[in-house]
Amino acid sequence: MKVGDQRMKRCQSATKARSSGAGLAMFLAAAFILAAGSSVAVHGNENKEKKTDATTLGFEAYSSAETQDHLKGEQKFESPVHHIPCHGDCIPFYAQGAYHLFILKDGGWQHLRSSDLLNWEELPMALAKGNPEDADGEYCFTGHVMEHEGTYHIFYPGVNRKHPKGAMQMMHATSKDFINFTKHPEETWGPDGIHYKTRAQTPEREGSLEQPTFKDQCIVWNEKEQKWWMFMSAQYVSATNSCALAVSDDLVNWTQVAPINGLAPGDCTDIFKIGEWWYRVSYFTYWRAKDLAGPWSENNSGVGYDFDTPHLLVPKRLFDGERHVLIGGLRNFFGDVDNANPISTHCVAIPREAYADEEGFLCTRPVSEATAVFNKTVLDLARKPKPVISPLLRAWLPKDKVTDSWKYEGGALVNTDALLNEYAHCSFDVPDDYMLNAAVQLDSKAVLTVGFREQDGDQRSGYKLVINRRTSEIEINSPTATFPRPVKLNSNKPVTVQAFLVGSILECWVNDAHAFSLRDYDYPQGKLSFDVVGGMARIRSLKVNVAEGKK
């Protein structure tokens, strides 16, 4: 199991053991339901018989056309800001004035091109798997794209479990036009047995794709050493738990060297520089250093810093001359159900512009092309729309508390009960798919929960973004999973929330910097809600926009 999968399962198992503003909301909602004698059903329970332990399926089962058609059932919706479907990992690149995206498909690399990061045209396959006896006779796995002195390069791990030199070996292909790539099988190489394990040094695991692991190249120029550095995933001869490394003068001849001490191994690594900092991204986590050789900094738990949730898969970065853009996938789950196992396919997430804050920490925000798609405003706080108070809440609280829970003051929507630690909740009717932009001023001890697709009369339902000023923690959750992380919140400024809700995808950004992604299958529609405990909240602005005239 990959690190990202392990951490996701830990978050899921701990979901309802947490106490927060959302937890209080759920407790009160449960009390309302019991008091009213209601038997509100949580949408999605009727689908639980569809849950299948996808981890019991082998890679060959994932790869079959019949299984893929079944597993991609959740991708039936259309999105103006997501590429659907996506068969495997994404490798983005900017060349010849256009954005390019390579996606693992049919054992090779599919090639797409776009002028706006959203609408993609298909080009000829960049790589196809080789003949049965070749090092890439089964698959061309995730690798690295680059340009040097007018030549475009693809470095990738070829996979062939029957190859005598090992299941995975490093391979190289080049192109002058960025359309037609020529493989160079004579440059194929595998682990040296000195630093990284060969097949003979690896215990046999019948049918294993990683026997031994030797994959996920990322290549950067080390100005200090005047050499190309290739970071990769490999199995180490020693017990060192660090990122593997090879070096080259010419991008052809590579020398394997000792791994980088202190930089943890990671799948599908990407390494890039913004300002004075190098960033190493793996899944939804990053490390940073001012020198490629380290030291690479971690958080207080001894792992990298999270910049999203485990629902984001292996994002990689392109640079278009002005912006660093991360493009990755969003997990699909078996059977179109929230509480299910992840599967091998995914869809492409909204591209994220990556930047460093004033302290050098990595932040992201949605690219402006995605925001511009949502061009029609259907809800605007400036028009003073009337918030809806839940009928169950009305039945439970005294009338004066219900009617005065939220009111307009000077153009802002303000809750009036939260100073007394009482429960302030309101909701708005919204379309199924939309973009939300909101700015909320919170007291120092206030906990704000923004609810998406909440079912009428059931505050436990839907998907929640919880912003806790008291603990400086933000989490996104569903009834089956919770993903929290600490976030520095400026006490003098309103908290901003931008969220994209499309089909079974929810992507949120707080303060135009902190991303929280979640798949949301069980609730295809519902209300937009706000509830607050522990302090005052002033919703200073609120807009809901839809994509009119878009696919």
Coordinates of C-alpha atoms in Angstrom, one line a residue:
M1 CA 0.0 0.0 0.0
K2 CA 1.3 3.5 -0.9
V3 CA 1.9 6.1 1.7
G4 CA -0.9 8.2 0.4
D5 CA -3.3 5.3 0.7
Q6 CA -2.2 4.5 4.2
R7 CA -2.7 8.1 5.4
M8 CA -6.1 8.3 3.8
K9 CA -7.3 5.1 5.6
R10 CA -6.0 6.5 8.9
C11 CA -8.0 9.7 8.3
Q12 CA -11.1 7.7 7.4
S13 CA -10.9 5.5 10.5
A14 CA -10.6 8.6 12.8
T15 CA -13.4 10.6 11.1
K16 CA -16.0 10.5 13.7
A17 CA -13.7 10.4 16.7
R18 CA -13.0 14.1 16.4
S19 CA -14.7 17.0 18.2
S20 CA -15.2 20.3 16.4
G21 CA -17.8 22.8 15.5
A22 CA -19.0 20.2 12.9
G23 CA -19.2 17.6 15.6
L24 CA -21.4 19.9 17.8
A25 CA -23.6 20.5 14.8
M26 CA -24.0 16.8 14.2
F27 CA -24.8 16.2 17.8
L28 CA -27.5 18.8 17.8
A29 CA -28.9 17.6 14.5
A30 CA -29.1 14.1 15.9
A31 CA -31.0 15.5 18.9
F32 CA -33.4 17.4 16.6
I33 CA -34.1 14.2 14.6
L34 CA -34.8 12.1 17.7
A35 CA -37.0 14.8 19.2
A36 CA -39.0 15.1 16.1
G37 CA -39.4 11.4 15.8
S38 CA -37.9 11.6 12.3
S39 CA -36.4 8.7 10.4
V40 CA -34.2 10.7 8.0
A41 CA -32.2 8.3 5.9
V42 CA -28.6 9.2 4.9
H43 CA -28.5 9.3 1.1
G44 CA -26.2 6.7 -0.3
N45 CA -26.9 3.9 2.3
E46 CA -29.0 2.2 -0.3
N47 CA -25.9 1.8 -2.4
K48 CA -23.7 0.1 0.2
E49 CA -24.3 -3.3 -1.4
K50 CA -22.2 -2.0 -4.3
K51 CA -19.1 -1.6 -2.2
T52 CA -16.4 -3.9 -3.4
D53 CA -13.0 -4.5 -1.9
A54 CA -11.1 -3.3 -5.0
T55 CA -7.8 -4.1 -3.3
T56 CA -8.5 -7.7 -4.0
L57 CA -8.4 -7.0 -7.7
G58 CA -5.0 -7.5 -9.2
F59 CA -3.3 -5.0 -11.6
E60 CA -4.3 -7.1 -14.6
A61 CA -7.9 -6.9 -13.5
Y62 CA -7.6 -3.1 -13.3
S63 CA -6.1 -3.1 -16.8
S64 CA -8.7 -5.1 -18.6
A65 CA -11.2 -3.2 -20.7
E66 CA -14.2 -4.8 -19.1
T67 CA -13.0 -3.9 -15.6
Q68 CA -12.1 -0.4 -16.6
D69 CA -15.5 0.2 -18.1
H70 CA -17.1 -1.0 -14.8
L71 CA -14.8 1.0 -12.6
K72 CA -15.3 4.2 -14.6
G73 CA -19.0 4.3 -13.8
E74 CA -18.6 7.4 -11.6
Q75 CA -17.2 9.4 -14.5
K76 CA -20.5 9.7 -16.3
F77 CA -20.9 13.4 -15.5
E78 CA -19.4 16.2 -17.6
S79 CA -17.4 19.0 -16.2
P80 CA -16.2 22.3 -17.7
V81 CA -13.1 22.4 -15.6
H82 CA -12.0 18.7 -15.3
H83 CA -10.7 16.3 -17.9
I84 CA -12.8 13.1 -17.7
P85 CA -11.9 10.3 -18.0
C86 CA -8.3 10.0 -17.0
H87 CA -6.8 6.5 -17.1
G88 CA -3.7 7.0 -15.1
D89 CA -1.0 9.4 -13.8
C90 CA -0.6 12.8 -15.4
I91 CA 2.7 14.3 -16.7
P92 CA 2.2 18.0 -17.8
F93 CA 4.6 20.1 -19.8
Y94 CA 4.6 23.5 -21.6
A95 CA 6.1 23.6 -25.1
Q96 CA 5.6 25.4 -28.4
G97 CA 3.2 27.9 -26.8
A98 CA 0.7 25.3 -25.6
Y99 CA 0.0 23.1 -22.6
H100 CA 0.6 19.4 -23.0
L101 CA -0.6 16.6 -20.8
F102 CA 0.7 13.0 -21.0
I103 CA -1.5 10.4 -19.3
L104 CA -0.8 6.7 -18.7
K105 CA -3.2 4.8 -21.0
D106 CA -3.2 1.3 -22.6
G107 CA 0.3 0.6 -21.3
G108 CA 1.7 3.7 -22.9
W109 CA 1.5 7.5 -22.8
Q110 CA -1.5 9.3 -24.2
H111 CA -0.6 12.9 -25.4
L112 CA -3.1 15.8 -25.1
R113 CA -2.7 19.5 -26.0
S114 CA -4.5 22.6 -24.8
S115 CA -4.4 26.4 -25.1
D116 CA -6.3 27.0 -21.9
L117 CA -5.6 24.1 -19.5
L118 CA -9.3 23.0 -19.7
N119 CA -10.1 21.9 -23.2
W120 CA -7.8 19.2 -24.5
E121 CA -7.2 17.8 -28.0
E122 CA -5.8 14.3 -28.4
L123 CA -2.5 13.9 -30.3
P124 CA -0.8 10.7 -31.4
M125 CA 0.4 8.4 -28.6
A126 CA 3.8 9.6 -27.4
L127 CA 4.8 6.2 -26.2
A128 CA 3.5 2.7 -26.8
K129 CA 4.5 -0.3 -24.8
G130 CA 7.2 -2.4 -26.5
N131 CA 7.4 -5.9 -27.8
P132 CA 7.0 -8.8 -25.3
E133 CA 10.7 -9.2 -25.0
D134 CA 11.5 -5.5 -24.5
A135 CA 12.1 -3.8 -21.1
D136 CA 8.8 -1.9 -21.6
G137 CA 7.0 -4.9 -23.0
E138 CA 4.1 -4.5 -20.5
Y139 CA 3.9 -0.8 -19.5
C140 CA 5.6 2.6 -19.8
F141 CA 5.1 4.0 -16.3
T142 CA 5.2 7.5 -14.9
G143 CA 8.3 9.5 -15.8
H144 CA 9.7 12.9 -16.7
V145 CA 9.4 15.3 -19.7
M146 CA 12.0 18.0 -20.4
E147 CA 13.7 20.0 -23.1
H148 CA 17.4 20.6 -23.5
E149 CA 19.2 22.3 -26.4
G150 CA 16.3 21.9 -28.8
T151 CA 15.6 18.2 -28.1
Y152 CA 12.6 17.0 -26.1
H153 CA 13.2 14.1 -23.7
I154 CA 11.0 11.5 -22.0
F155 CA 12.6 9.5 -19.2
Y156 CA 10.4 6.7 -18.0
P157 CA 10.5 3.3 -16.3
G158 CA 9.8 0.4 -18.6
V159 CA 7.9 -2.5 -17.0
N160 CA 8.2 -6.2 -18.0
R161 CA 7.9 -8.7 -15.2
K162 CA 9.5 -11.4 -17.4
H163 CA 12.6 -9.4 -18.3
P164 CA 15.7 -11.1 -17.1
K165 CA 17.2 -7.9 -15.8
G166 CA 14.2 -7.0 -13.6
A167 CA 10.6 -5.9 -13.7
M168 CA 11.5 -2.1 -13.9
Q169 CA 14.3 -0.4 -15.9
M170 CA 15.0 3.2 -16.8
M171 CA 14.3 4.1 -20.4
H172 CA 14.8 7.1 -22.7
A173 CA 13.0 8.6 -25.7
T174 CA 13.6 11.8 -27.7
S175 CA 11.8 14.1 -30.2
K176 CA 12.5 17.2 -32.2
D177 CA 8.9 18.1 -32.9
F178 CA 7.3 17.0 -29.6
I179 CA 4.9 14.7 -31.5
N180 CA 7.0 11.8 -32.7
F181 CA 9.2 10.2 -30.1
T182 CA 12.0 7.8 -30.7
K183 CA 13.0 5.2 -28.1
H184 CA 16.6 4.5 -27.3
P185 CA 16.7 0.9 -26.0
E186 CA 20.5 0.9 -26.0
E187 CA 20.3 3.4 -23.1
T188 CA 18.2 1.2 -20.9
W189 CA 19.6 0.6 -17.4
G190 CA 18.5 -0.9 -14.1
P191 CA 19.7 -0.9 -10.5
D192 CA 23.4 -1.3 -9.9
G193 CA 23.2 -3.7 -7.0
I194 CA 25.6 -1.5 -5.0
H195 CA 23.3 1.3 -4.0
Y196 CA 19.9 -0.1 -5.2
K197 CA 18.7 -3.7 -5.2
T198 CA 18.6 -5.8 -8.3
R199 CA 16.1 -8.7 -8.9
A200 CA 18.6 -11.1 -7.4
Q201 CA 18.7 -9.1 -4.2
T202 CA 14.9 -8.8 -4.0
P203 CA 12.7 -11.5 -2.5
E204 CA 10.5 -13.1 -5.2
R205 CA 6.9 -11.9 -5.3
E206 CA 5.1 -13.7 -8.1
G207 CA 3.5 -11.3 -10.5
S208 CA 4.8 -8.2 -8.8
L209 CA 5.2 -5.1 -10.9
E210 CA 7.8 -3.8 -8.5
Q211 CA 10.5 -6.5 -8.4
P212 CA 12.5 -4.5 -7.6
T213 CA 11.1 -0.9 -7.5
F214 CA 13.0 1.3 -9.9
K215 CA 10.8 4.1 -11.2
D216 CA 9.4 7.7 -11.0
Q217 CA 12.3 9.7 -12.4
C218 CA 12.5 13.5 -12.0
I219 CA 15.5 15.3 -13.5
V220 CA 16.8 18.7 -12.6
W221 CA 20.0 20.6 -13.4
N222 CA 22.2 21.0 -10.3
E223 CA 24.0 24.3 -11.0
K224 CA 26.3 23.8 -8.0
E225 CA 27.5 20.4 -9.1
Q226 CA 27.2 21.1 -12.8
K227 CA 25.4 17.8 -13.4
W228 CA 22.0 16.5 -14.1
W229 CA 20.4 14.9 -11.0
M230 CA 17.8 12.2 -11.4
F231 CA 15.6 11.6 -8.3
M232 CA 13.8 8.3 -8.3
S233 CA 12.1 5.6 -6.3
A234 CA 14.2 2.5 -5.7
Q235 CA 14.9 -0.2 -3.1
Y236 CA 18.1 0.4 -1.2
V237 CA 20.8 -2.1 -0.5
S238 CA 21.4 -0.5 2.9
A239 CA 18.6 0.3 5.4
T240 CA 18.7 4.0 4.4
N241 CA 15.2 5.4 4.0
S242 CA 16.0 8.1 1.6
C243 CA 15.3 9.2 -2.0
A244 CA 17.4 7.5 -4.7
L245 CA 19.7 9.4 -6.9
A246 CA 21.6 9.1 -10.2
V247 CA 23.8 11.8 -11.9
S248 CA 24.8 12.5 -15.5
D249 CA 26.8 15.0 -17.6
D250 CA 25.0 14.4 -20.9
L251 CA 21.5 12.9 -20.1
V252 CA 22.7 9.6 -21.7
N253 CA 25.2 8.1 -19.3
W254 CA 24.0 7.8 -15.7
T255 CA 25.9 6.9 -12.5
Q256 CA 23.9 5.7 -9.5
V257 CA 25.1 7.3 -6.3
A258 CA 24.2 7.1 -2.6
P259 CA 20.6 8.3 -1.8
I260 CA 20.0 11.7 -0.5
N261 CA 20.1 11.5 3.3
G262 CA 17.1 12.9 5.0
L263 CA 14.8 13.1 2.0
A264 CA 12.2 10.4 2.4
P265 CA 11.3 8.2 -0.6
G266 CA 8.1 9.0 -2.5
D267 CA 6.0 7.9 -5.5
C268 CA 5.9 10.1 -8.6
T269 CA 8.2 12.7 -7.3
D270 CA 8.4 16.1 -8.9
I271 CA 11.1 18.7 -8.0
F272 CA 11.1 22.4 -9.0
K273 CA 12.3 25.7 -7.7
I274 CA 10.3 28.9 -6.8
G275 CA 12.4 31.8 -5.6
E276 CA 15.1 30.6 -3.3
W277 CA 13.4 27.3 -2.4
W278 CA 13.4 23.9 -4.0
Y279 CA 10.2 21.9 -3.5
R280 CA 9.8 18.2 -3.8
V281 CA 6.2 17.1 -4.3
S282 CA 4.9 13.6 -3.9
Y283 CA 1.2 13.0 -3.9
F284 CA -0.4 15.7 -1.6
T285 CA 2.8 16.3 0.4
Y286 CA 5.9 18.4 -0.2
W287 CA 9.4 18.9 1.3
R288 CA 11.5 22.0 0.8
A289 CA 15.2 22.9 0.8
K290 CA 17.5 25.7 -0.3
D291 CA 20.0 23.2 -1.8
L292 CA 19.2 20.1 -3.8
A293 CA 21.5 18.1 -1.5
G294 CA 19.5 19.2 1.5
P295 CA 18.8 19.5 4.3
W296 CA 15.2 19.0 3.3
S297 CA 12.7 20.3 5.9
E298 CA 9.8 18.3 7.2
N299 CA 7.0 19.1 9.6
N300 CA 7.0 18.3 13.3
S301 CA 5.7 14.8 12.6
G302 CA 8.7 13.9 10.6
V303 CA 6.9 13.8 7.3
G304 CA 6.4 16.4 4.5
Y305 CA 4.0 19.3 4.6
D306 CA 0.5 18.5 3.3
F307 CA -0.8 21.0 0.7
D308 CA -4.0 19.1 -0.1
T309 CA -5.8 15.9 1.0
P310 CA -5.1 12.2 0.0
H311 CA -7.8 12.5 -2.6
L312 CA -5.3 14.4 -4.8
L313 CA -3.1 12.1 -6.8
V314 CA 0.5 12.6 -7.9
P315 CA 0.4 16.2 -9.1
K316 CA 3.3 17.4 -11.3
R317 CA 4.4 20.8 -12.3
L318 CA 4.8 22.7 -15.5
F319 CA 6.1 26.3 -16.0
D320 CA 4.6 28.4 -18.8
G321 CA 7.0 31.3 -18.4
E322 CA 4.9 33.1 -15.9
R323 CA 3.2 30.5 -13.6
H324 CA 4.1 27.2 -12.0
V325 CA 1.0 25.0 -12.6
L326 CA 0.4 21.7 -10.8
I327 CA -1.8 19.1 -12.6
G328 CA -2.7 15.9 -10.9
G329 CA -5.6 13.5 -10.6
L330 CA -8.5 13.0 -8.2
R331 CA -9.1 9.6 -6.8
N332 CA -12.0 7.5 -8.1
F333 CA -13.8 5.1 -5.7
F334 CA -15.3 1.8 -6.5
G335 CA -19.0 1.7 -7.1
D336 CA -19.7 5.4 -7.0
V337 CA -19.9 5.4 -3.2
D338 CA -18.1 7.6 -0.7
N339 CA -17.2 4.8 1.7
A340 CA -15.4 2.6 -0.8
N341 CA -11.9 1.6 -1.8
P342 CA -10.0 3.8 -4.3
I343 CA -9.4 2.4 -7.8
S344 CA -6.6 2.8 -10.3
T345 CA -8.3 5.3 -12.6
H346 CA -9.0 9.0 -11.8
C347 CA -10.0 12.3 -13.4
V348 CA -7.8 15.4 -13.8
A349 CA -8.2 17.9 -11.0
I350 CA -8.6 21.6 -11.6
P351 CA -5.0 22.9 -12.5
R352 CA -3.5 24.7 -9.5
E353 CA -1.1 27.6 -9.7
A354 CA 1.7 26.9 -7.2
Y355 CA 3.5 29.8 -5.4
A356 CA 5.5 30.4 -2.3
D357 CA 4.2 32.6 0.6
E358 CA 6.4 35.1 2.4
E359 CA 7.9 32.4 4.6
G360 CA 8.6 30.0 1.7
F361 CA 5.8 27.6 2.3
L362 CA 4.1 26.1 -0.8
C363 CA 0.6 27.3 -1.6
T364 CA -1.8 26.7 -4.4
R365 CA -4.8 28.4 -6.0
P366 CA -7.1 27.5 -8.9
V367 CA -5.9 28.8 -12.3
S368 CA -7.8 31.9 -13.5
E369 CA -9.0 30.0 -16.5
A370 CA -11.1 27.7 -14.3
T371 CA -12.6 30.6 -12.3
A372 CA -13.6 32.4 -15.5
V373 CA -15.7 29.5 -16.6
F374 CA -18.3 30.1 -13.9
N375 CA -19.7 33.2 -15.5
K376 CA -23.3 33.6 -14.3
T377 CA -24.1 34.7 -10.7
V378 CA -27.2 33.0 -9.3
L379 CA -26.8 33.9 -5.6
D380 CA -25.3 37.2 -4.3
L381 CA -25.2 38.4 -0.7
A382 CA -25.4 42.0 -2.0
R383 CA -29.0 41.3 -3.0
K384 CA -29.7 40.1 0.6
P385 CA -31.1 36.7 -0.1
K386 CA -33.1 35.3 2.8
P387 CA -31.3 32.4 4.6
V388 CA -33.3 29.3 5.3
I389 CA -33.6 28.0 8.8
S390 CA -34.1 24.2 9.1
P391 CA -37.6 23.2 10.1
L392 CA -36.1 20.8 12.7
L393 CA -34.0 23.7 14.1
R394 CA -37.2 25.8 14.3
A395 CA -39.0 23.0 16.2
W396 CA -36.1 22.7 18.7
L397 CA -35.1 26.3 19.5
P398 CA -37.2 29.1 21.0
K399 CA -38.8 31.2 18.3
D400 CA -36.9 34.3 19.2
K401 CA -33.6 32.4 18.8
V402 CA -34.6 31.0 15.4
T403 CA -35.8 34.3 13.9
D404 CA -32.8 36.3 15.1
S405 CA -30.0 33.7 14.5
W406 CA -28.8 35.5 11.4
K407 CA -29.5 39.0 10.2
Y408 CA -28.1 41.6 7.9
E409 CA -26.0 44.4 9.3
G410 CA -24.4 46.9 7.0
G411 CA -24.4 44.6 4.0
A412 CA -23.0 41.6 6.0
L413 CA -24.9 38.5 7.1
V414 CA -24.2 38.2 10.9
N415 CA -25.0 35.4 13.4
T416 CA -26.2 36.6 16.7
D417 CA -26.2 33.5 19.0
A418 CA -22.7 32.1 18.7
L419 CA -21.2 34.4 21.3
L420 CA -23.2 32.3 23.8
N421 CA -21.9 29.1 22.3
E422 CA -25.3 28.4 20.8
Y423 CA -25.9 26.9 17.5
A424 CA -26.3 29.2 14.5
H425 CA -27.2 27.5 11.3
C426 CA -28.6 28.8 8.0
S427 CA -28.7 27.5 4.4
F428 CA -29.4 28.6 0.9
D429 CA -30.9 26.8 -2.1
V430 CA -28.2 26.5 -4.8
P431 CA -27.8 24.5 -8.1
D432 CA -26.2 21.1 -8.0
D433 CA -22.9 22.3 -9.6
Y434 CA -21.4 25.8 -8.9
M435 CA -18.5 27.9 -7.8
L436 CA -18.7 29.5 -4.4
N437 CA -16.8 32.7 -3.3
A438 CA -17.2 33.9 0.2
A439 CA -15.4 36.1 2.7
V440 CA -16.2 35.6 6.5
Q441 CA -14.8 37.6 9.4
L442 CA -14.5 35.2 12.4
D443 CA -14.0 35.9 16.1
S444 CA -10.8 34.4 17.6
K445 CA -12.7 31.4 19.1
A446 CA -15.3 30.9 16.3
V447 CA -15.7 27.6 14.4
L448 CA -17.3 28.0 11.0
T449 CA -18.6 25.1 9.0
V450 CA -19.5 25.5 5.4
G451 CA -21.8 22.7 4.3
F452 CA -22.1 21.5 0.7
R453 CA -25.1 19.5 -0.6
E454 CA -26.7 19.3 2.9
Q455 CA -30.0 17.5 2.9
D456 CA -33.0 19.4 4.2
G457 CA -33.4 18.7 7.9
D458 CA -30.2 16.7 8.3
Q459 CA -27.2 18.8 9.3
R460 CA -25.1 15.6 9.4
S461 CA -25.4 15.0 5.7
G462 CA -23.4 16.4 2.8
Y463 CA -19.8 17.6 2.9
K464 CA -18.2 20.0 5.3
L465 CA -15.4 22.5 5.3
V466 CA -14.6 23.3 8.9
I467 CA -12.5 26.4 9.7
N468 CA -11.5 26.5 13.4
R469 CA -10.0 29.9 14.4
R470 CA -9.5 28.6 18.0
T471 CA -7.1 25.8 17.0
S472 CA -5.9 27.2 13.6
E473 CA -7.0 24.0 11.9
I474 CA -9.1 23.4 8.8
E475 CA -10.6 20.1 7.8
I476 CA -12.8 18.8 5.0
N477 CA -15.0 15.9 5.7
S478 CA -17.8 13.7 4.6
P479 CA -19.9 11.3 6.8
T480 CA -17.2 8.7 6.1
A481 CA -13.8 10.6 6.0
T482 CA -12.1 13.5 7.6
F483 CA -8.9 15.3 6.4
P484 CA -7.6 17.9 8.9
R485 CA -4.5 20.0 8.9
P486 CA -3.1 23.0 10.7
V487 CA -3.3 26.3 8.8
K488 CA -2.1 29.7 9.9
L489 CA -5.0 32.1 9.8
N490 CA -4.6 35.9 9.9
S491 CA -6.8 37.2 12.7
N492 CA -7.1 40.6 11.2
K493 CA -8.5 39.6 7.8
P494 CA -11.6 37.8 6.7
V495 CA -11.3 34.1 5.8
T496 CA -12.0 33.6 2.1
V497 CA -13.4 30.4 0.7
Q498 CA -13.5 29.5 -2.9
A499 CA -15.1 26.1 -3.8
F500 CA -15.8 24.3 -7.0
L501 CA -18.6 21.6 -6.8
V502 CA -19.0 19.7 -10.0
G503 CA -20.5 16.2 -10.2
S504 CA -18.8 14.0 -7.7
I505 CA -15.9 16.5 -7.2
L506 CA -15.5 19.1 -4.5
E507 CA -12.3 21.3 -4.5
C508 CA -12.0 24.1 -1.9
W509 CA -9.4 26.8 -1.3
V510 CA -9.1 28.8 1.8
N511 CA -7.4 32.2 1.7
D512 CA -6.4 31.6 -2.0
A513 CA -3.7 29.3 -0.6
H514 CA -4.8 26.1 1.1
A515 CA -6.5 23.4 -1.0
F516 CA -8.9 20.8 0.3
S517 CA -10.1 18.2 -2.2
L518 CA -12.8 15.6 -1.8
R519 CA -14.8 13.1 -3.9
D520 CA -18.5 13.4 -3.2
Y521 CA -20.6 10.6 -4.6
D522 CA -23.4 10.0 -2.1
Y523 CA -25.0 13.4 -2.3
P524 CA -25.6 14.7 -5.8
Q525 CA -27.5 17.7 -4.8
G526 CA -28.4 19.7 -1.6
K527 CA -28.2 23.1 0.1
L528 CA -25.3 25.4 0.8
S529 CA -25.1 25.9 4.6
F530 CA -23.3 27.9 7.2
D531 CA -23.1 27.2 10.9
V532 CA -21.0 28.8 13.6
V533 CA -20.2 28.0 17.3
G534 CA -18.0 29.7 19.8
G535 CA -18.0 33.2 18.5
M536 CA -19.4 35.7 16.0
A537 CA -19.2 35.4 12.2
R538 CA -19.8 38.1 9.7
I539 CA -20.3 36.9 6.1
R540 CA -19.1 39.9 4.3
S541 CA -19.5 38.6 0.8
L542 CA -21.1 35.5 -0.8
K543 CA -21.5 34.7 -4.5
V544 CA -22.6 31.5 -6.2
N545 CA -21.8 31.2 -9.9
V546 CA -22.6 28.6 -12.5
A547 CA -21.0 27.9 -15.9
E548 CA -23.5 29.1 -18.4
G549 CA -23.1 27.9 -21.9
K550 CA -20.2 25.6 -21.0
K551 CA -20.0 21.8 -21.6

